[in-house]
Short mmCIF file of C-alpha atoms in Angstrom, two decimals:
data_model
loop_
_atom_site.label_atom_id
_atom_site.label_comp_id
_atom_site.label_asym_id
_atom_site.label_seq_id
_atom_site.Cartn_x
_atom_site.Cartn_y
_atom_site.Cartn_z
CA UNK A 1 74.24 114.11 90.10
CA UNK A 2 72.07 111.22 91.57
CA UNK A 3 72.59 108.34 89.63
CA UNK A 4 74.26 104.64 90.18
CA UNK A 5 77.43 106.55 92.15
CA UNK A 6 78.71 105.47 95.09
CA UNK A 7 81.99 105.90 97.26
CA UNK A 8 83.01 102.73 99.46
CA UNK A 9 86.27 101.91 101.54
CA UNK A 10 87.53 99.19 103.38
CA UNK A 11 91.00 98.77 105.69
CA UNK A 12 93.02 96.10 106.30
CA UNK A 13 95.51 95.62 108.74
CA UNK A 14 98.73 93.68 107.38
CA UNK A 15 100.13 94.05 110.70
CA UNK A 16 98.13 91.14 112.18
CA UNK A 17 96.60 90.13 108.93
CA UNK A 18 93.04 90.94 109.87
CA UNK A 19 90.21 93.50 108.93
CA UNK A 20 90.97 96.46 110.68
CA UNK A 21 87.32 97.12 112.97
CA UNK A 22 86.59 100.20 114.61
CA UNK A 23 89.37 102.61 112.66
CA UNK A 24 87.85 106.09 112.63
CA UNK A 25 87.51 107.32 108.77
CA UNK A 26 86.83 110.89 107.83
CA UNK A 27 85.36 112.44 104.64
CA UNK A 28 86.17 116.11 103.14
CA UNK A 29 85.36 117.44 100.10
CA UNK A 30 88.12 119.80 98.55
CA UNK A 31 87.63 122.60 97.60
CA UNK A 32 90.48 124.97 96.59
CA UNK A 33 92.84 125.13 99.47
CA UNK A 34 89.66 124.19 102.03
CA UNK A 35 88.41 121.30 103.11
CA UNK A 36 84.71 120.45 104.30
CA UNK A 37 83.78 117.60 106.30
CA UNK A 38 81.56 115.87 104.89
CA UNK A 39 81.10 112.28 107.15
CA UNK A 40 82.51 110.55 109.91
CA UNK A 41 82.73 107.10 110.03
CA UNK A 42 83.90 103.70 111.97
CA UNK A 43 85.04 100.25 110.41
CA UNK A 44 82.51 97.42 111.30
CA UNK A 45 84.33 93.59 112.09
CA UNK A 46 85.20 93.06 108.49
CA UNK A 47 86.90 96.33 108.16
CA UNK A 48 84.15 97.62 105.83
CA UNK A 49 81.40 100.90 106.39
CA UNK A 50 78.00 99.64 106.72
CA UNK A 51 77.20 101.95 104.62
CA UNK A 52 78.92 103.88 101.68
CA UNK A 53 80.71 107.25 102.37
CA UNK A 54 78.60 108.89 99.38
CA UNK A 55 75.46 107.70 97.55
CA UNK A 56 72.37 109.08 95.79
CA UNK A 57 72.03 113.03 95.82
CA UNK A 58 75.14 112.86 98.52
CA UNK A 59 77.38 111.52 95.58
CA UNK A 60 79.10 114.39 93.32
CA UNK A 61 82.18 114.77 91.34
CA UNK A 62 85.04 116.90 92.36
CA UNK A 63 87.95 116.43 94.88
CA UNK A 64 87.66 114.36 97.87
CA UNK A 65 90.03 113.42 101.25
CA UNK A 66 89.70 110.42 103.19
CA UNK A 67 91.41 110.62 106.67
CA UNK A 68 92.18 107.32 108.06
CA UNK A 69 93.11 107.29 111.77
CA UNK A 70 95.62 104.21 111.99
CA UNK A 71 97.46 105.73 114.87
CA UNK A 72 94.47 105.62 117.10
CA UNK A 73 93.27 102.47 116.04
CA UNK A 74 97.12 100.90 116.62
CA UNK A 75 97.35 102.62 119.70
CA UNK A 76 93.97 100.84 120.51
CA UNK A 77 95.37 97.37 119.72
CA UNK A 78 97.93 98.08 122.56
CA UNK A 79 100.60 98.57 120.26
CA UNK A 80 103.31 100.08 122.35
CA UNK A 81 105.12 102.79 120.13
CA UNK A 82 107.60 105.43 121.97
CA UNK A 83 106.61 107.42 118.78
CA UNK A 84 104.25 106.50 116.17
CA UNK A 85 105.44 106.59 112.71
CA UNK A 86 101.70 107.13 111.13
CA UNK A 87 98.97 109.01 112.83
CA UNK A 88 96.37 110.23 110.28
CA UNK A 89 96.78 108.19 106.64
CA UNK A 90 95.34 111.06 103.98
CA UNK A 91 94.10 109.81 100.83
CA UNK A 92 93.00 112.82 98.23
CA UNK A 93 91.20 111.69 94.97
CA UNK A 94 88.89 112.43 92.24
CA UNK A 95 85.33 111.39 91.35
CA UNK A 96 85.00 112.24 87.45
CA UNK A 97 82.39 109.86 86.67
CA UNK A 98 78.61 108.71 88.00
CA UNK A 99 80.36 104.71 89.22
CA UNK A 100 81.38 103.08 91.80
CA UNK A 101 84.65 104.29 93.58
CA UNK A 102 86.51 101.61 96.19
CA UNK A 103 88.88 103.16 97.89
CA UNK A 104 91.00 100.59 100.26
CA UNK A 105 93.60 101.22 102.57
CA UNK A 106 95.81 97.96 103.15
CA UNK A 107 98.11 99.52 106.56
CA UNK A 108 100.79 98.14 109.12
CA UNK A 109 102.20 100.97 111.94
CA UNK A 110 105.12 101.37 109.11
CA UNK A 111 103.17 101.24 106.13
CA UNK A 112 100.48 101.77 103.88
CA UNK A 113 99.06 101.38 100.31
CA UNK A 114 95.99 102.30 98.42
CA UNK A 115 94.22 101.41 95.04
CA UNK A 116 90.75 102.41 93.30
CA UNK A 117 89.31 98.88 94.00
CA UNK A 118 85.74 97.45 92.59
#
């Protein structure tokens, strides 16, 4: 389904109230009870993908998973946890329609939301 369809993301960290840049982000499609990575992908400076996850020909409906690696990335910052509350932040969601779909992730070690953003 190539078309105007795209799939974006973008973290920030509440923690220090910054972009979070350099968090590792993975992409699966779903399908059934498997997953297949699709692309793997690092947060520029202003917390964003240079590029989006899915566009053109890449972008289909169906299920998708992104994996956000906040533990790593805190654990980067120096953040001294004994143990980490979050390690890998999963996000599953559906692409119905041939439009954009923002998918944020606003995260603290503690803590973390999520909206379909524009």
């Amino acid at each position: 389904m190539a078309g105007s369809g795209r799939l974006t993301t973008h973290v920030l960290d509440t923690a220090h109230g910054t972009p979070a840049r350099g968090m590792r982000i993975d992409l699966f499609f779903v399908h059934g009870d498997h997953t297949h990575h699709l692309v793997e992908s690092h947060t520029n400076t202003d917390g964003r993908l240079d590029q989006p996850l899915l566009v053109g020909d890449q972008f289909q409906r169906g299920e998708f998973e992104l994996h956000f690696h906040v533990g790593q990335y805190f654990s980067r910052l120096g953040l001294e946890l004994e143990t980490p509350f979050l390690d890998v932040v999963p996000i599953r969601f559906t692409i119905s329609e041939d439009a954009h779909y923002h998918v944020p992730l606003l995260v603290s070690p503690f803590g973390y939301s999520t909206y379909r953003g524009s």
